[in-house]
mmCIF file of C-alpha atoms in Angstrom:
data_model
loop_
_atom_site.group_PDB
_atom_site.id
_atom_site.type_symbol
_atom_site.label_atom_id
_atom_site.label_comp_id
_atom_site.label_asym_id
_atom_site.label_seq_id
_atom_site.Cartn_x
_atom_site.Cartn_y
_atom_site.Cartn_z
ATOM 1 C CA MET A 1 -28.764 21.758 -11.360
ATOM 2 C CA SER A 2 -28.044 18.576 -13.268
ATOM 3 C CA ALA A 3 -26.761 16.519 -10.315
ATOM 4 C CA GLU A 4 -28.623 13.277 -9.710
ATOM 5 C CA TYR A 5 -30.170 12.641 -6.324
ATOM 6 C CA ALA A 6 -28.011 10.937 -3.715
ATOM 7 C CA THR A 7 -29.041 9.569 -0.341
ATOM 8 C CA PHE A 8 -27.775 11.333 2.785
ATOM 9 C CA GLY A 9 -27.234 9.912 6.256
ATOM 10 C CA LEU A 10 -25.014 10.081 9.310
ATOM 11 C CA ALA A 11 -23.176 7.426 11.308
ATOM 12 C CA PRO A 12 -20.759 7.321 14.251
ATOM 13 C CA ALA A 13 -17.131 7.053 13.167
ATOM 14 C CA MET A 14 -13.722 6.980 14.793
ATOM 15 C CA ARG A 15 -10.232 8.160 14.049
ATOM 16 C CA ALA A 16 -8.229 5.457 15.793
ATOM 17 C CA GLY A 17 -5.689 6.692 18.311
ATOM 18 C CA GLY A 18 -2.691 4.730 19.432
ATOM 19 C CA VAL A 19 0.947 4.489 20.400
ATOM 20 C CA LEU A 20 2.867 3.971 17.167
ATOM 21 C CA ALA A 21 5.959 1.836 16.672
ATOM 22 C CA ASN A 22 8.214 4.919 16.636
ATOM 23 C CA GLY A 23 6.821 6.096 19.980
ATOM 24 C CA ASP A 24 4.575 8.814 18.553
ATOM 25 C CA TYR A 25 1.043 9.257 19.817
ATOM 26 C CA GLN A 26 -1.978 9.420 17.517
ATOM 27 C CA VAL A 27 -5.011 11.162 18.986
ATOM 28 C CA HIS A 28 -8.339 9.333 19.255
ATOM 29 C CA ARG A 29 -11.330 11.243 17.818
ATOM 30 C CA ASP A 30 -14.989 10.259 17.776
ATOM 31 C CA PHE A 31 -17.024 12.033 15.132
ATOM 32 C CA VAL A 32 -20.101 11.792 12.950
ATOM 33 C CA ASP A 33 -19.424 10.842 9.336
ATOM 34 C CA PHE A 34 -21.487 11.618 6.247
ATOM 35 C CA ILE A 35 -23.017 8.580 4.565
ATOM 36 C CA VAL A 36 -23.614 9.288 0.877
ATOM 37 C CA ASN A 37 -25.379 6.616 -1.174
ATOM 38 C CA GLY A 38 -24.911 4.163 1.677
ATOM 39 C CA ARG A 39 -21.121 4.594 1.956
ATOM 40 C CA PRO A 40 -18.954 6.911 4.088
ATOM 41 C CA LEU A 41 -17.998 9.932 2.007
ATOM 42 C CA LEU A 42 -14.561 9.887 3.629
ATOM 43 C CA PHE A 43 -13.791 6.532 1.994
ATOM 44 C CA GLN A 44 -14.451 7.998 -1.445
ATOM 45 C CA LEU A 45 -11.590 10.463 -0.936
ATOM 46 C CA ALA A 46 -8.843 7.832 -1.180
ATOM 47 C CA ASP A 47 -6.169 7.762 1.530
ATOM 48 C CA LEU A 48 -7.136 10.556 3.901
ATOM 49 C CA ASP A 49 -6.622 10.796 7.666
ATOM 50 C CA ALA A 50 -9.314 13.300 8.620
ATOM 51 C CA VAL A 51 -12.494 13.829 10.631
ATOM 52 C CA SER A 52 -15.692 15.724 9.937
ATOM 53 C CA PRO A 53 -16.327 18.972 11.847
ATOM 54 C CA LEU A 54 -19.022 17.075 13.786
ATOM 55 C CA ALA A 55 -16.691 15.717 16.469
ATOM 56 C CA SER A 56 -17.880 14.632 19.890
ATOM 57 C CA ASP A 57 -15.090 16.357 21.820
ATOM 58 C CA ILE A 58 -15.839 19.930 20.736
ATOM 59 C CA PRO A 59 -18.062 22.216 22.842
ATOM 60 C CA PRO A 60 -21.816 21.936 22.195
ATOM 61 C CA ALA A 61 -22.044 25.510 20.894
ATOM 62 C CA ILE A 62 -19.345 24.889 18.275
ATOM 63 C CA PHE A 63 -20.919 21.551 17.323
ATOM 64 C CA THR A 64 -24.268 23.293 16.843
ATOM 65 C CA THR A 65 -22.642 26.007 14.711
ATOM 66 C CA HIS A 66 -21.165 23.372 12.385
ATOM 67 C CA VAL A 67 -24.555 21.680 12.002
ATOM 68 C CA ARG A 68 -26.288 24.977 11.249
ATOM 69 C CA ARG A 69 -23.659 25.798 8.649
ATOM 70 C CA LEU A 70 -24.399 22.535 6.859
ATOM 71 C CA LEU A 71 -28.073 23.500 6.961
ATOM 72 C CA LEU A 72 -27.135 26.907 5.454
ATOM 73 C CA GLU A 73 -28.505 28.598 8.576
ATOM 74 C CA ALA A 74 -25.107 30.122 9.402
ATOM 75 C CA GLU A 75 -22.513 31.899 7.282
ATOM 76 C CA ALA A 76 -19.914 29.872 5.409
ATOM 77 C CA PRO A 77 -16.572 29.896 7.280
ATOM 78 C CA LEU A 78 -14.481 30.168 4.082
ATOM 79 C CA ARG A 79 -14.424 32.379 0.988
ATOM 80 C CA ASP A 80 -16.635 31.666 -2.023
ATOM 81 C CA GLY A 81 -19.301 29.977 0.082
ATOM 82 C CA ARG A 82 -17.100 27.015 0.965
ATOM 83 C CA TYR A 83 -17.634 24.735 3.952
ATOM 84 C CA VAL A 84 -15.261 22.328 5.708
ATOM 85 C CA ILE A 85 -16.349 18.737 5.118
ATOM 86 C CA TYR A 86 -13.277 17.034 6.625
ATOM 87 C CA GLY A 87 -10.311 18.494 8.494
ATOM 88 C CA CYS A 88 -7.156 17.616 10.395
ATOM 89 C CA PRO A 89 -7.823 15.199 13.287
ATOM 90 C CA GLU A 90 -5.129 16.840 15.415
ATOM 91 C CA CYS A 91 -6.246 20.475 15.083
ATOM 92 C CA GLU A 92 -8.677 22.710 13.211
ATOM 93 C CA GLY A 93 -6.058 24.686 11.316
ATOM 94 C CA LEU A 94 -6.703 25.094 7.603
ATOM 95 C CA GLU A 95 -2.943 25.087 6.998
ATOM 96 C CA CYS A 96 -2.923 21.336 7.763
ATOM 97 C CA GLY A 97 -5.353 20.857 4.889
ATOM 98 C CA ALA A 98 -9.078 20.259 4.682
ATOM 99 C CA VAL A 99 -11.621 18.880 2.270
ATOM 100 C CA THR A 100 -14.025 21.704 1.445
ATOM 101 C CA ALA A 101 -17.060 22.055 -0.795
ATOM 102 C CA VAL A 102 -19.637 24.581 -1.869
ATOM 103 C CA ILE A 103 -23.106 23.947 -0.441
ATOM 104 C CA ASP A 104 -26.061 25.387 -2.374
ATOM 105 C CA ARG A 105 -29.828 25.179 -2.371
ATOM 106 C CA ALA A 106 -31.492 23.785 -5.498
ATOM 107 C CA GLY A 107 -34.916 23.177 -6.978
ATOM 108 C CA GLU A 108 -37.759 25.511 -7.790
ATOM 109 C CA ASP A 109 -38.402 26.310 -4.134
ATOM 110 C CA GLY A 110 -34.833 25.782 -2.923
ATOM 111 C CA GLU A 111 -35.872 22.606 -1.138
ATOM 112 C CA ASP A 112 -32.829 20.485 -2.028
ATOM 113 C CA TYR A 113 -29.195 20.793 -0.948
ATOM 114 C CA VAL A 114 -26.235 20.330 -3.297
ATOM 115 C CA TRP A 115 -22.622 19.658 -2.327
ATOM 116 C CA ARG A 116 -20.281 20.487 -5.212
ATOM 117 C CA ASP A 117 -16.758 21.553 -6.190
ATOM 118 C CA PHE A 118 -14.932 19.393 -3.647
ATOM 119 C CA ALA A 119 -11.305 20.408 -3.147
ATOM 120 C CA TRP A 120 -8.288 19.933 -0.909
ATOM 121 C CA GLN A 121 -7.691 23.365 0.612
ATOM 122 C CA THR A 122 -4.724 24.700 2.598
ATOM 123 C CA SER A 123 -5.287 28.465 2.289
ATOM 124 C CA GLU A 124 -8.153 30.927 1.939
ATOM 125 C CA HIS A 125 -8.515 30.238 -1.770
ATOM 126 C CA ALA A 126 -9.423 26.798 -3.163
ATOM 127 C CA ASP A 127 -7.623 25.960 -6.409
ATOM 128 C CA LEU A 128 -10.102 23.653 -8.134
ATOM 129 C CA GLU A 129 -7.869 23.145 -11.151
ATOM 130 C CA ARG A 130 -4.936 21.776 -9.146
ATOM 131 C CA ASN A 131 -6.558 20.439 -5.973
ATOM 132 C CA GLY A 132 -10.136 19.659 -6.921
ATOM 133 C CA TYR A 133 -11.663 16.214 -6.385
ATOM 134 C CA HIS A 134 -12.876 15.998 -9.956
ATOM 135 C CA GLY A 135 -14.491 12.584 -9.596
ATOM 136 C CA ILE A 136 -16.466 13.421 -6.438
ATOM 137 C CA GLY A 137 -19.942 14.954 -6.698
ATOM 138 C CA PRO A 138 -21.894 16.991 -7.198
ATOM 139 C CA PHE A 139 -24.348 15.375 -4.802
ATOM 140 C CA ARG A 140 -27.941 16.534 -4.646
ATOM 141 C CA PHE A 141 -29.783 15.622 -1.436
ATOM 142 C CA ARG A 142 -33.528 15.726 -0.887
ATOM 143 C CA GLY A 143 -34.211 18.501 1.579
ATOM 144 C CA GLY A 144 -36.439 16.520 3.916
ATOM 145 C CA GLU A 145 -33.970 13.660 4.325
ATOM 146 C CA TYR A 146 -31.028 16.051 4.710
ATOM 147 C CA ARG A 147 -32.664 18.311 7.290
ATOM 148 C CA ALA A 148 -34.063 15.379 9.271
ATOM 149 C CA ALA A 149 -30.634 13.729 9.623
ATOM 150 C CA LEU A 150 -28.864 16.903 10.735
ATOM 151 C CA GLY A 151 -31.823 17.982 12.855
ATOM 152 C CA ARG A 152 -31.540 14.834 14.949
ATOM 153 C CA LEU A 153 -28.005 15.898 15.853
ATOM 154 C CA LEU A 154 -29.309 19.216 17.153
ATOM 155 C CA ASN A 155 -31.830 17.326 19.279
ATOM 156 C CA GLY A 156 -29.118 15.006 20.598
ATOM 157 C CA ALA A 157 -30.984 11.970 19.299
ATOM 158 C CA GLU A 158 -28.329 10.261 17.130
ATOM 159 C CA PRO A 159 -25.841 8.991 16.390
ATOM 160 C CA ALA A 160 -24.569 8.439 19.911
ATOM 161 C CA ALA A 161 -20.913 9.133 20.578
ATOM 162 C CA GLY A 162 -18.873 6.389 22.176
ATOM 163 C CA ARG A 163 -18.076 6.490 25.884
ATOM 164 C CA ARG A 164 -14.369 7.328 25.877
ATOM 165 C CA ARG A 165 -13.466 6.067 29.330
ATOM 166 C CA VAL A 166 -11.865 2.758 30.249
ATOM 167 C CA LEU A 167 -11.695 0.975 33.587
ATOM 168 C CA LEU A 168 -8.364 -0.824 34.072
ATOM 169 C CA ILE A 169 -8.274 -3.786 36.455
ATOM 170 C CA GLY A 170 -5.138 -5.776 37.172
ATOM 171 C CA ALA A 171 -2.381 -6.671 39.620
ATOM 172 C CA ARG A 172 0.559 -4.851 37.967
ATOM 173 C CA VAL A 173 -0.013 -1.294 39.147
ATOM 174 C CA ALA A 174 3.080 0.097 37.413
ATOM 175 C CA LEU A 175 1.964 -1.295 34.056
ATOM 176 C CA LEU A 176 -1.589 -0.030 34.573
ATOM 177 C CA ALA A 177 -0.251 3.435 35.382
ATOM 178 C CA LYS A 178 1.757 3.495 32.135
ATOM 179 C CA LEU A 179 -1.258 2.248 30.197
ATOM 180 C CA ALA A 180 -3.550 4.867 31.749
ATOM 181 C CA ALA A 181 -1.039 7.611 30.930
ATOM 182 C CA ALA A 182 -0.796 6.468 27.298
ATOM 183 C CA LEU A 183 -4.591 6.346 26.940
ATOM 184 C CA ARG A 184 -4.950 9.840 28.358
ATOM 185 C CA MET A 185 -2.295 11.104 25.956
ATOM 186 C CA ILE A 186 -4.446 10.054 23.000
ATOM 187 C CA GLY A 187 -7.675 11.423 24.463
ATOM 188 C CA ILE A 188 -9.181 8.417 26.243
ATOM 189 C CA GLY A 189 -10.033 8.649 29.943
ATOM 190 C CA ALA A 190 -8.696 5.800 32.068
ATOM 191 C CA GLU A 191 -9.038 4.883 35.731
ATOM 192 C CA ILE A 192 -7.423 2.067 37.718
ATOM 193 C CA ALA A 193 -9.419 0.014 40.220
ATOM 194 C CA ALA A 194 -9.184 -3.263 42.104
ATOM 195 C CA ASP A 195 -12.796 -4.098 41.211
ATOM 196 C CA ALA A 196 -16.126 -2.409 40.457
ATOM 197 C CA SER A 197 -17.920 -3.111 43.734
ATOM 198 C CA GLY A 198 -19.432 -0.079 45.353
ATOM 199 C CA VAL A 199 -19.022 2.113 42.256
ATOM 200 C CA PRO A 200 -22.239 4.135 41.664
ATOM 201 C CA ALA A 201 -24.232 3.156 38.580
ATOM 202 C CA GLU A 202 -23.965 6.723 37.236
ATOM 203 C CA GLU A 203 -20.175 6.397 37.133
ATOM 204 C CA LEU A 204 -20.247 2.920 35.586
ATOM 205 C CA ARG A 205 -22.348 4.350 32.753
ATOM 206 C CA THR A 206 -19.465 6.604 31.717
ATOM 207 C CA TYR A 207 -17.239 3.664 30.747
ATOM 208 C CA GLY A 208 -17.121 2.168 27.282
ATOM 209 C CA ALA A 209 -14.718 -0.688 28.059
ATOM 210 C CA VAL A 210 -13.124 -2.647 30.877
ATOM 211 C CA ALA A 211 -9.605 -4.038 30.463
ATOM 212 C CA PHE A 212 -8.477 -6.992 32.578
ATOM 213 C CA GLY A 213 -4.878 -7.922 33.257
ATOM 214 C CA ARG A 214 -3.932 -11.527 32.631
ATOM 215 C CA ALA A 215 -3.558 -12.243 36.376
ATOM 216 C CA VAL A 216 -7.085 -11.128 37.309
ATOM 217 C CA PRO A 217 -8.940 -14.230 38.640
ATOM 218 C CA GLU A 218 -12.200 -15.309 37.051
ATOM 219 C CA ARG A 219 -14.093 -14.676 40.297
ATOM 220 C CA MET A 220 -13.107 -11.005 40.185
ATOM 221 C CA ARG A 221 -13.966 -10.728 36.474
ATOM 222 C CA ASP A 222 -17.424 -12.159 37.183
ATOM 223 C CA GLY A 223 -17.924 -9.594 39.940
ATOM 224 C CA VAL A 224 -17.034 -6.732 37.598
ATOM 225 C CA ARG A 225 -19.385 -8.013 34.911
ATOM 226 C CA ALA A 226 -22.167 -8.367 37.481
ATOM 227 C CA ALA A 227 -21.662 -4.768 38.634
ATOM 228 C CA PHE A 228 -22.029 -3.422 35.094
ATOM 229 C CA GLU A 229 -25.001 -5.656 34.340
ATOM 230 C CA GLY A 230 -26.676 -4.522 37.558
ATOM 231 C CA ALA A 231 -26.229 -0.908 36.447
ATOM 232 C CA GLY A 232 -27.732 -1.705 33.056
ATOM 233 C CA VAL A 233 -24.511 -0.784 31.262
ATOM 234 C CA GLU A 234 -23.253 -2.569 28.156
ATOM 235 C CA VAL A 235 -19.473 -2.367 27.894
ATOM 236 C CA ARG A 236 -16.792 -4.202 25.927
ATOM 237 C CA TYR A 237 -14.377 -6.392 27.892
ATOM 238 C CA VAL A 238 -10.710 -6.624 26.945
ATOM 239 C CA ASP A 239 -8.398 -9.450 28.017
ATOM 240 C CA GLY A 240 -4.888 -8.110 27.686
ATOM 241 C CA PHE A 241 -2.701 -10.156 25.358
ATOM 242 C CA ALA A 242 0.624 -9.175 26.906
ATOM 243 C CA PRO A 243 2.158 -6.489 29.185
ATOM 244 C CA VAL A 244 2.961 -4.246 26.187
ATOM 245 C CA VAL A 245 1.432 -0.774 26.374
ATOM 246 C CA PRO A 246 1.052 -0.066 22.599
ATOM 247 C CA LEU A 247 -0.522 -3.500 22.125
ATOM 248 C CA LEU A 248 -2.961 -2.969 25.001
ATOM 249 C CA VAL A 249 -3.857 0.483 23.687
ATOM 250 C CA ALA A 250 -4.678 -1.065 20.299
ATOM 251 C CA GLN A 251 -6.896 -3.698 21.947
ATOM 252 C CA ILE A 252 -8.769 -0.992 23.848
ATOM 253 C CA GLU A 253 -9.159 1.166 20.728
ATOM 254 C CA TYR A 254 -10.767 -1.780 18.961
ATOM 255 C CA ALA A 255 -13.126 -2.308 21.893
ATOM 256 C CA LEU A 256 -14.180 1.348 21.843
ATOM 257 C CA ASP A 257 -14.967 1.369 18.123
ATOM 258 C CA ARG A 258 -18.736 1.842 17.767
ATOM 259 C CA SER A 259 -18.776 2.489 14.026
ATOM 260 C CA PRO A 260 -20.944 0.064 12.001
ATOM 261 C CA LEU A 261 -18.951 -2.907 10.718
ATOM 262 C CA ALA A 262 -20.206 -2.305 7.182
ATOM 263 C CA GLN A 263 -18.663 1.182 7.238
ATOM 264 C CA ARG A 264 -15.083 0.350 8.214
ATOM 265 C CA ARG A 265 -12.159 0.261 5.849
ATOM 266 C CA LEU A 266 -10.237 -2.421 7.730
ATOM 267 C CA THR A 267 -12.500 -5.465 7.861
ATOM 268 C CA ARG A 268 -10.258 -8.449 8.574
ATOM 269 C CA LEU A 269 -6.964 -9.487 10.148
ATOM 270 C CA THR A 270 -5.956 -13.126 10.423
ATOM 271 C CA VAL A 271 -2.509 -14.417 11.313
ATOM 272 C CA ALA A 272 -1.223 -17.929 10.620
ATOM 273 C CA GLY A 273 1.528 -19.718 8.781
ATOM 274 C CA GLY A 274 4.024 -16.914 9.260
ATOM 275 C CA ALA A 275 1.886 -14.318 7.492
ATOM 276 C CA ALA A 276 -0.802 -11.742 8.224
ATOM 277 C CA VAL A 277 -3.820 -11.444 5.939
ATOM 278 C CA THR A 278 -5.655 -8.130 5.930
ATOM 279 C CA GLU A 279 -8.641 -6.936 3.958
ATOM 280 C CA VAL A 280 -9.583 -3.319 3.220
ATOM 281 C CA THR A 281 -12.676 -1.999 1.466
ATOM 282 C CA SER A 282 -11.127 1.127 -0.049
ATOM 283 C CA SER A 283 -7.682 2.460 -0.844
ATOM 284 C CA CYS A 284 -6.000 3.587 2.378
ATOM 285 C CA ARG A 285 -2.777 3.610 4.366
ATOM 286 C CA VAL A 286 -2.265 0.391 6.336
ATOM 287 C CA ARG A 287 0.287 -0.151 9.077
ATOM 288 C CA LEU A 288 1.161 -3.624 10.306
ATOM 289 C CA THR A 289 3.203 -3.932 13.494
ATOM 290 C CA ALA A 290 4.400 -7.221 15.025
ATOM 291 C CA TYR A 291 5.179 -7.648 18.722
ATOM 292 C CA ARG A 292 6.785 -10.324 20.816
ATOM 293 C CA VAL A 293 7.994 -10.613 24.399
ATOM 294 C CA ASP A 294 11.284 -12.483 24.727
ATOM 295 C CA ARG A 295 12.451 -14.744 27.552
ATOM 296 C CA LEU A 296 13.810 -11.749 29.465
ATOM 297 C CA LEU A 297 10.415 -10.037 29.206
ATOM 298 C CA ARG A 298 11.742 -7.446 26.783
ATOM 299 C CA THR A 299 9.366 -6.186 24.117
ATOM 300 C CA ARG A 300 10.453 -6.608 20.501
ATOM 301 C CA VAL A 301 8.675 -4.479 17.899
ATOM 302 C CA HIS A 302 8.810 -4.814 14.095
ATOM 303 C CA GLU A 303 7.181 -2.349 11.699
ATOM 304 C CA VAL A 304 6.130 -4.879 9.058
ATOM 305 C CA LEU A 305 4.207 -2.665 6.624
ATOM 306 C CA ASP A 306 3.382 1.006 6.158
ATOM 307 C CA GLU A 307 1.927 1.790 2.746
ATOM 308 C CA VAL A 308 -1.248 2.582 0.844
ATOM 309 C CA LEU A 309 -3.062 -0.611 -0.163
ATOM 310 C CA ALA A 310 -5.707 -1.066 -2.811
ATOM 311 C CA PRO A 311 -9.109 -2.523 -1.925
ATOM 312 C CA GLY A 312 -9.049 -6.271 -1.381
ATOM 313 C CA GLU A 313 -7.112 -8.933 0.480
ATOM 314 C CA HIS A 314 -3.382 -8.608 1.171
ATOM 315 C CA ARG A 315 -0.944 -11.192 2.549
ATOM 316 C CA VAL A 316 2.204 -10.001 4.303
ATOM 317 C CA ALA A 317 5.026 -12.169 5.671
ATOM 318 C CA LEU A 318 5.833 -11.701 9.373
ATOM 319 C CA PRO A 319 9.173 -11.775 11.178
ATOM 320 C CA GLY A 320 9.980 -15.040 12.894
ATOM 321 C CA LYS A 321 8.722 -15.542 16.455
ATOM 322 C CA SER A 322 6.067 -12.838 16.138
ATOM 323 C CA GLN A 323 3.407 -13.272 18.827
ATOM 324 C CA PHE A 324 0.922 -10.470 18.174
ATOM 325 C CA VAL A 325 0.045 -8.262 15.218
ATOM 326 C CA VAL A 326 -1.676 -4.875 15.088
ATOM 327 C CA ALA A 327 -3.215 -3.672 11.818
ATOM 328 C CA ARG A 328 -4.096 0.002 11.655
ATOM 329 C CA THR A 329 -5.801 2.323 9.169
ATOM 330 C CA PRO A 330 -6.713 5.954 9.866
ATOM 331 C CA ASP A 331 -10.194 4.962 11.020
ATOM 332 C CA SER A 332 -9.784 1.577 12.699
ATOM 333 C CA VAL A 333 -7.491 -0.951 14.302
ATOM 334 C CA LEU A 334 -7.484 -4.757 14.574
ATOM 335 C CA VAL A 335 -5.358 -6.966 16.834
ATOM 336 C CA SER A 336 -4.597 -10.668 16.545
ATOM 337 C CA ALA A 337 -2.506 -13.239 18.338
ATOM 338 C CA VAL A 338 -0.328 -15.361 16.096
ATOM 339 C CA SER A 339 -1.677 -18.883 15.672
ATOM 340 C CA PRO A 340 0.837 -21.736 15.954
#
């Protein structure tokens, strides 16, 4: 095998859920991504909305089966010795399309692992001529490094999945109920409470974020923070920008993102001077949505951008009177208030 050695690792990743401008829901998925030569393999596959088969919301037995397949300790799920590397974030159906590859052993004693012949596959047979990723791989991984990384998953050691529950605290119960319903629709647990006093520490440890309504007094916020600190729980706190459910969902999605900053495609969103500036690290689909609340408390939504952008910085003009902007890629979301 002529493939040069590549480094292999794993890292927590997220497929960002949300309520889109057209009212559709996009499901939130936490998963473990493959880090090849220090960079997520998913980012090397251009614009692709997909997750690895190592997702945190699948049953432990199925998760273990996927890991053992990658270790070649279980039979390949597809013809010709092919394994699913990335699949549809909404379902596991091959008809939606999946990135597959052949996984082999290499070396005199079969110590190394090789991933080769990457392809986009929608049926039992992979057409490498038409749908092969000809510039990707083959990757040859040292057996010790490869087995150690995947073995830690079997032992439950790393990487830790995010806590996909949010505690909602605020005075507008109707708004909180709508927000909780939207979060549950995309796969995030949400509960509404007046405060966190008296909540057992074991329950507090299940939350990854706390979202405060704008009317929550500072004294109550301090009490909530003290309750979590007393339970030894580190959570992200969200101060709601405005009573707009899709905007609040985006803020909470950002708070729940535990993926390393160096391994995100969307790295910056700044808004000033009537324009939004975004920065992406690899070619991907970017959506920019502007929100404002008018004098009659009606929400105005503008889909500003929805296209595949090349790596780098991009400046996009915003509609007049925009108050908040959400930038979204398949794996992450950023939110910003418009500066005067």
